[in-house]
């Protein structure tokens, strides 16, 4: 089955309200009528306002994290119910900045994945190895572990609402990109690992994005690889021109 191309932007802790609204408005215009799936991962405080801008467009509203627990006494947390209340359909989980800066464990990420899926959200689950792990020849092992741990307890039916983002940590925000051949090799490995965890059909259907300094200049070659079905874009998602150019690639 042909997989749709899925390009997601991760705005991280960037923009202010005016810039967020202007960026969202520009993207709605630029992506109007284009095929494929598009999502923007917006800072929590701007989700409501940006949601009003993308409503009715072909751009999905995404959050960059969610609580593992339901509403209640959890100071500072944001629940799935709150996200859905403002129109969020998708959530980015397991991003390397949350794994390595905040210290999120695979166990916590898995709880968030299961919570988001149980409550009807779509998940982009990020995985990827550190530079030292790649140099030690452990990239596949790390990805396999993060996939197995992140998806523990997720049913094959729920997996239809999961996208995997392979993001080698050494390529995020550094300007370094995996070569298309290296990225393709890991994507194929991850797809085969999904086949082992679920089924060949599930593996063939799942969308696997590449993330790590993807930009208009390298997007075409990366997206041309057989097992690279889209991108999770950080820096280049903050300008309508560069994000739209990647979507057009
Ligand atoms: C990311 O943070 O998901 C990412 C891929 O960032 P960048 O595109 O800036 O490398």
Coordinates of C-alpha atoms and ligand atoms in Angstrom, one line a residue:
X1 CA 0.0 0.0 0.0
X2 CA 1.3 3.4 -0.9
X3 CA 2.1 5.5 2.2
X4 CA 1.2 9.2 2.1
X5 CA 4.0 11.7 2.6
X6 CA 3.8 13.3 6.0
X7 CA 5.7 16.5 6.8
X8 CA 5.6 17.8 10.4
X9 CA 7.1 21.0 11.8
X10 CA 8.4 21.1 15.3
X11 CA 8.4 24.8 16.4
X12 CA 10.0 23.9 19.8
X13 CA 10.2 26.8 22.2
X14 CA 10.2 29.4 19.5
X15 CA 7.9 32.2 18.2
X16 CA 5.8 34.7 20.0
X17 CA 2.0 34.9 19.6
X18 CA 2.1 37.3 16.6
X19 CA 4.9 35.3 14.8
X20 CA 3.0 32.0 15.5
X21 CA -0.2 33.4 14.0
X22 CA 1.6 34.9 11.0
X23 CA 3.5 31.6 10.3
X24 CA 0.4 29.5 10.6
X25 CA -1.6 31.9 8.3
X26 CA 1.2 31.8 5.7
X27 CA 1.4 28.0 5.8
X28 CA -2.4 27.7 5.4
X29 CA -2.0 29.7 2.2
X30 CA 1.1 28.0 0.9
X31 CA -0.2 24.4 1.5
X32 CA -3.7 25.0 0.3
X33 CA -4.8 22.2 -2.1
X34 CA -1.6 20.2 -1.7
X35 CA -1.8 16.5 -1.2
X36 CA 0.1 14.8 1.6
X37 CA -0.3 15.2 5.4
X38 CA 1.0 18.2 7.2
X39 CA 1.2 19.0 10.9
X40 CA 2.7 21.8 13.0
X41 CA 3.9 21.2 16.6
X42 CA 3.1 24.4 18.3
X43 CA 4.1 25.7 21.8
X44 CA 1.2 24.9 24.3
X45 CA 0.3 28.5 25.0
X46 CA -0.3 29.3 21.3
X47 CA -2.2 26.1 20.4
X48 CA -5.7 27.6 20.9
X49 CA -4.9 30.7 18.8
X50 CA -3.1 28.8 16.1
X51 CA -5.8 26.2 16.1
X52 CA -8.3 28.8 15.0
X53 CA -6.1 29.7 12.1
X54 CA -5.5 26.1 10.8
X55 CA -9.1 25.0 11.4
X56 CA -10.6 23.7 8.2
X57 CA -7.2 23.6 6.4
X58 CA -5.1 20.6 5.5
X59 CA -2.7 21.3 8.4
X60 CA -3.1 19.2 11.6
X61 CA -2.6 20.9 14.9
X62 CA 0.1 19.2 17.0
X63 CA 1.5 19.6 20.5
X64 CA 5.1 18.9 21.5
X65 CA 4.3 16.9 24.6
X66 CA 1.4 15.7 26.8
X67 CA 1.0 14.4 30.3
X68 CA 1.0 10.7 31.0
X69 CA -1.9 11.1 33.4
X70 CA -5.5 12.4 33.2
X71 CA -6.6 15.8 34.6
X72 CA -6.0 16.3 38.3
X73 CA -3.3 17.4 40.7
X74 CA -0.3 17.5 38.4
X75 CA 1.1 21.0 38.6
X76 CA 2.4 22.3 35.3
X77 CA 1.2 19.4 33.2
X78 CA -1.1 19.6 30.2
X79 CA -3.6 16.7 29.6
X80 CA -4.9 15.0 26.5
X81 CA -8.3 16.3 27.3
X82 CA -7.0 19.9 27.3
X83 CA -5.2 19.4 24.0
X84 CA -8.3 17.9 22.4
X85 CA -10.4 20.8 23.8
X86 CA -8.4 23.3 21.7
X87 CA -8.4 21.2 18.5
X88 CA -5.1 19.3 18.8
X89 CA -5.1 16.0 16.9
X90 CA -1.4 15.0 17.1
X91 CA 1.3 15.0 19.7
X92 CA 5.1 14.6 19.3
X93 CA 6.5 12.3 21.9
X94 CA 10.0 11.1 22.8
X95 CA 11.8 13.9 21.2
X96 CA 15.5 13.8 21.9
X97 CA 15.4 17.2 23.6
X98 CA 12.9 15.8 26.1
X99 CA 14.9 12.5 26.4
X100 CA 18.3 14.2 26.9
X101 CA 17.6 17.7 28.3
X102 CA 14.6 16.8 30.5
X103 CA 15.6 13.2 31.2
X104 CA 12.4 11.5 30.0
X105 CA 12.8 7.8 30.2
X106 CA 11.5 5.2 27.7
X107 CA 9.1 4.1 30.4
X108 CA 7.6 7.6 30.7
X109 CA 7.5 8.1 27.0
X110 CA 5.6 4.8 26.6
X111 CA 3.1 5.9 29.3
X112 CA 2.5 9.1 27.3
X113 CA 2.2 7.2 24.0
X114 CA -0.4 4.9 25.5
X115 CA -2.3 7.7 27.2
X116 CA -2.4 9.8 24.0
X117 CA -3.6 6.8 21.9
X118 CA -6.2 5.7 24.4
X119 CA -7.6 9.2 24.4
X120 CA -7.8 9.4 20.6
X121 CA -4.8 11.4 19.6
X122 CA -2.3 10.6 16.9
X123 CA 1.3 10.2 18.0
X124 CA 4.6 11.0 16.4
X125 CA 7.1 8.9 18.3
X126 CA 10.7 10.1 18.0
X127 CA 13.6 7.7 18.2
X128 CA 17.3 8.0 17.4
X129 CA 20.8 7.4 18.5
X130 CA 23.4 9.7 20.0
X131 CA 26.7 10.4 18.1
X132 CA 28.7 8.1 20.5
X133 CA 26.2 5.3 20.0
X134 CA 26.4 5.6 16.2
X135 CA 30.2 5.6 16.4
X136 CA 30.1 2.5 18.5
X137 CA 28.0 0.8 15.9
X138 CA 24.9 0.8 18.1
X139 CA 22.5 2.8 16.0
X140 CA 20.2 -0.1 15.1
X141 CA 20.3 -1.5 18.7
X142 CA 19.2 1.9 20.1
X143 CA 16.4 2.3 17.6
X144 CA 15.1 -1.2 18.2
X145 CA 15.1 -0.7 21.9
X146 CA 13.4 2.7 21.7
X147 CA 10.8 1.3 19.3
X148 CA 10.1 -1.8 21.5
X149 CA 9.9 0.3 24.7
X150 CA 8.0 3.2 23.2
X151 CA 5.4 0.9 21.7
X152 CA 5.0 -1.6 24.5
X153 CA 1.3 -2.2 25.1
X154 CA 0.2 -0.5 21.9
X155 CA -2.1 -2.6 19.9
X156 CA -1.8 -3.1 16.1
X157 CA -5.1 -1.2 15.7
X158 CA -3.7 1.7 17.7
X159 CA -0.5 1.6 15.7
X160 CA -2.4 3.0 12.7
X161 CA -2.4 6.3 14.6
X162 CA 1.4 6.2 15.2
X163 CA 4.1 7.8 13.0
X164 CA 7.7 7.1 13.8
X165 CA 10.3 9.9 13.4
X166 CA 13.8 8.6 13.1
X167 CA 16.0 11.5 14.3
X168 CA 19.7 10.8 14.8
X169 CA 20.5 13.1 17.7
X170 CA 23.8 14.2 16.2
X171 CA 21.9 15.6 13.2
X172 CA 19.3 17.7 15.1
X173 CA 19.9 21.4 14.8
X174 CA 23.5 20.8 13.9
X175 CA 23.4 21.2 10.1
X176 CA 24.7 17.7 9.8
X177 CA 22.4 15.3 8.0
X178 CA 22.5 11.5 7.7
X179 CA 23.3 10.6 4.1
X180 CA 20.2 9.5 2.3
X181 CA 21.7 6.0 2.1
X182 CA 22.4 5.8 5.8
X183 CA 19.0 7.2 6.7
X184 CA 17.3 4.7 4.3
X185 CA 19.2 1.8 5.9
X186 CA 18.0 2.7 9.4
X187 CA 14.5 3.4 8.2
X188 CA 14.4 -0.1 6.6
X189 CA 15.8 -1.6 9.8
X190 CA 13.0 0.2 11.9
X191 CA 10.3 -1.0 9.5
X192 CA 11.6 -4.6 9.8
X193 CA 11.6 -4.2 13.5
X194 CA 7.9 -3.1 13.4
X195 CA 7.2 -6.2 11.4
X196 CA 8.8 -8.3 14.2
X197 CA 6.7 -6.5 16.8
X198 CA 3.4 -6.5 14.9
X199 CA 3.1 -7.8 11.3
X200 CA 4.5 -7.2 7.8
X201 CA 1.3 -5.3 6.9
X202 CA 1.7 -3.0 9.9
X203 CA 5.3 -2.4 9.0
X204 CA 4.4 -1.7 5.3
X205 CA 1.7 0.8 6.4
X206 CA 3.5 2.8 9.1
X207 CA 4.9 6.2 8.2
X208 CA 8.5 6.7 9.1
X209 CA 9.7 10.3 9.0
X210 CA 13.3 11.4 8.9
X211 CA 14.4 14.3 11.2
X212 CA 17.7 16.1 11.6
X213 CA 18.6 19.3 9.7
X214 CA 16.2 18.5 6.9
X215 CA 15.9 21.6 4.7
X216 CA 14.7 22.5 1.1
X217 CA 18.2 21.7 -0.3
X218 CA 18.3 18.1 1.0
X219 CA 14.7 17.1 1.4
X220 CA 14.1 15.8 -2.2
X221 CA 17.0 13.3 -2.0
X222 CA 16.0 12.1 1.5
X223 CA 12.3 11.8 0.6
X224 CA 13.1 9.9 -2.5
X225 CA 14.4 6.9 -0.4
X226 CA 12.0 4.0 -0.4
X227 CA 11.5 3.9 3.4
X228 CA 11.6 7.6 4.1
X229 CA 7.9 8.7 4.1
X230 CA 8.2 12.3 5.4
X231 CA 10.1 14.6 7.7
X232 CA 10.0 16.1 11.1
X233 CA 11.4 19.5 10.7
X234 CA 12.8 21.8 13.4
X235 CA 14.7 24.9 12.3
X236 CA 13.4 25.0 8.8
X237 CA 9.7 24.8 10.0
X238 CA 10.0 28.3 11.4
X239 CA 9.9 30.0 8.0
X240 CA 6.9 29.5 5.8
X241 CA 9.0 29.5 2.7
X242 CA 11.4 26.8 3.8
X243 CA 8.7 24.5 5.4
X244 CA 6.5 24.9 2.3
X245 CA 9.5 24.1 0.0
X246 CA 10.1 20.9 1.9
X247 CA 6.5 20.0 1.6
X248 CA 6.7 20.7 -2.1
X249 CA 9.8 18.4 -2.4
Ligands
LIG1 C1 13.8 18.2 15.4 O1 14.1 18.8 16.4 O2 12.9 17.4 15.4 C2 14.6 18.5 14.2 C3 14.7 17.6 13.3 O3 15.3 19.7 14.3 P1 16.2 20.3 13.0 O4 15.4 20.2 11.8 O5 16.4 21.7 13.4 O6 17.5 19.5 13.0

